[in-house]
């Protein structure tokens, strides 16, 4: 896999090159100025740089594109975070009267991190991800993207790979940027179905009537569940994982199912047994019995870090920042090609820097006989495609041309 | 009662106008002068009322029968307006309805002064006032509700029958207690979702393209939202006029005491610093920590790590029982470095936040240990978290198992689980205290994990800190026994000693910019 070419010890050597020749400053600046409609929108924005040895430099701000570029090329941050738009220039926050320096606006953001799914994935844990569990991110994006657009009426959504084990969403609509902290947390809670910590076994409880938002989300989960949960994760195969699933159904049903499972080993048939039980219960019980749906949601529904979304001044890793551990660039994700998005194909900083140095290859040169080199070439062009397409076009498509205020310019 | 003549000329008519309605938005500050002693009684009574609102909100389902009964009786004893249909009839000897409304009005504005000072105070005050308002608005007759909306210029757009028919199924499944049949007779209002956050948050409303479709029966939500927004703006403005209040040496102590009263005892003042050694913590955690802290301690020992929510809740508790900053640093460091964090990383990434808790970094506020209310209501634990209140946030099954492990008798477990089921989490915790300390009927009512600890230490003969710790605990116990009135009585003293004479306070002066 391409990440093996990255060695974090090289980061200090690669970053200057990255910021000098690759970072898309212009698009980045255009995004954060939002057409220049509001005065000082870019100038009052906080940036936070993380330097070598985890030194955080908060309250950075820049008055022009040029200044941003110069400063980044001077500091060569390991990581860049974006904060709020403040009432004053963040780099002068010490000089304004205390209390009057206030965070005014920020994109509404969401952070989904694979570590929060550790209780429901068996393929990896903690910071590790694989193509199997990546499906969880695909599901999360599908569900949230739909709800943010259709339920909340937002249109300018930027989805970004975090560079390691998750995704971020930046909702850039003007209305979203102006939301109060209370409104942000209400949106985040509306979107949260998984409740409870280490001490909660059953994390999803549905009650009648089932809200249209949950129905829509269930439709997404149902689409992925058979392949992802029943096959890839095989949640109904091993004893422990079966027990975990059965802990989510009522006791009487559990006993019956345990018996049935003794004669039936196939995951999909076992799942059908669970669904049949749920249907049976539903026709008899008067109160809602939705344990089949609850299981699906508990295993697949997105887990949001509500605290990140709540605060106006909360920092979030910037798009195009490099992840210092993996070396991968935080690239925007094109939703039209979401199902084929592969985090392991996202270029690392070493790879794209290396590409820069390589002499330009013409079309015909792709026919080099050497098999390994051919492999390399394919890889490289693949990466260029991802970089070229995602980074620049997406910024252009989603944030610039479609924002109505910019169309009128 | 003393009215000053200064504003009388236009005061009276506005006053009577103000008290025509049983409920108001508190848009107008009182225009009269009142005596300092009335000032004080009003303030203390309203504070009692708001504390009742807070307590009831935790113990009962809001708007349930018991909640209403208890709140009604409190409104009645404290002479606040409590039944909307009563017009200006007067019980023999008691205040008239309009006198009650006047008290409601003035006392609200006095507490604004006391509670505008910090973010925390504002949040608490707004929350209780909003709950109180909700209760009173719901108690209005529907005619009065319409009058209220009308008077306050609150007009909302109802959707057309056609749109209603189109969305029928969605509306039914988003709204409790509405069936397909009633949809067509109901008015639905279409408002930006930002105006109905409480319904959005709980998914009790249909959302489409940024608009919430609110059934008439839930209109209280929009009204409340409006109320909340106005109140929070008004408090921010009042906070700006605060220097005037600060310079008033008669008012200042009184307001300060009022604002301190809301938490009951706050355990931020460290009395027992250094009385506890780090070696004692393990054994203390088994004997005298409430379940929430015991759980955090255990998780920390097992994982050598706690996430932010857990570090705050546990760290502040430890500070409250007497760990010094140095001890706290040593304690957390020694545990964290046994896990994935090395010493260097600890000093860089975590030491700061511990110093922060002790007010040694950042804004230098000295953070207060969390009360049960705060643990139970705010920031619920999510994946990977161990903070929160086990009575509230653990699955009943797991809680049961845990209680078994901690050797609570089966009958005790049944009693505790009953209380949990009724959502009486603090009472459940108190029951646990009784069972594990072999006492019946504890003389205190539990509201704080640190209180749990000091009560336990007191019973166990101050095993942790010897005599002195015990004495301190006694002292805090005494103040606790005055129930929540520590602040009130202090306020009383402040007022009594300095102002026996009828001094007058021109309230309006503080709201002039508002
Ligand atoms: S009731 Fe209070 S002291 Fe008891 S466990 Fe819950 S939060 Fe802790
Ligand atoms: Zn995996």
Coordinates of C-alpha atoms and ligand atoms in Angstrom, one line a residue, chain B residues 289-294 313 317 370-376 388-393 424-430 432 446-453, ligand 1:
Chain B
X289 CA -16.5 7.9 47.0
X290 CA -19.9 8.1 45.4
X291 CA -20.4 5.6 42.5
X292 CA -19.6 8.2 39.8
X293 CA -16.2 8.9 41.2
X294 CA -15.5 5.3 42.1
X313 CA -15.3 15.5 36.7
X317 CA -13.8 16.2 42.7
X370 CA -19.4 19.5 39.7
X371 CA -22.7 19.2 41.5
X372 CA -24.9 16.1 41.0
X373 CA -27.2 18.3 38.9
X374 CA -24.3 19.2 36.6
X375 CA -23.1 15.6 36.3
X376 CA -26.6 14.4 35.6
X388 CA -21.5 11.0 34.3
X389 CA -23.7 9.6 37.0
X390 CA -24.0 5.8 37.0
X391 CA -27.6 6.0 38.3
X392 CA -28.5 8.2 35.3
X393 CA -26.2 7.0 32.6
X424 CA -34.8 9.9 41.2
X425 CA -31.1 9.5 40.6
X426 CA -29.9 11.5 43.6
X427 CA -32.3 9.6 45.9
X428 CA -31.0 6.4 44.5
X429 CA -27.5 7.5 45.2
X430 CA -28.5 8.4 48.7
X432 CA -26.8 3.5 48.1
X446 CA -27.6 14.7 48.5
X447 CA -26.8 17.3 45.9
X448 CA -23.0 17.0 45.4
X449 CA -20.4 14.2 45.1
X450 CA -18.1 16.1 47.4
X451 CA -21.0 16.2 49.9
X452 CA -21.3 12.5 49.6
X453 CA -17.6 12.2 50.4
Ligands
LIG1 S1 -26.0 11.2 42.4 FE1 -24.4 12.6 42.4 S2 -22.9 11.7 43.7 FE2 -24.3 10.1 43.3 S3 -23.3 9.1 41.6 FE3 -24.7 10.6 40.7 S4 -23.5 12.4 40.4 FE4 -22.3 11.0 41.7

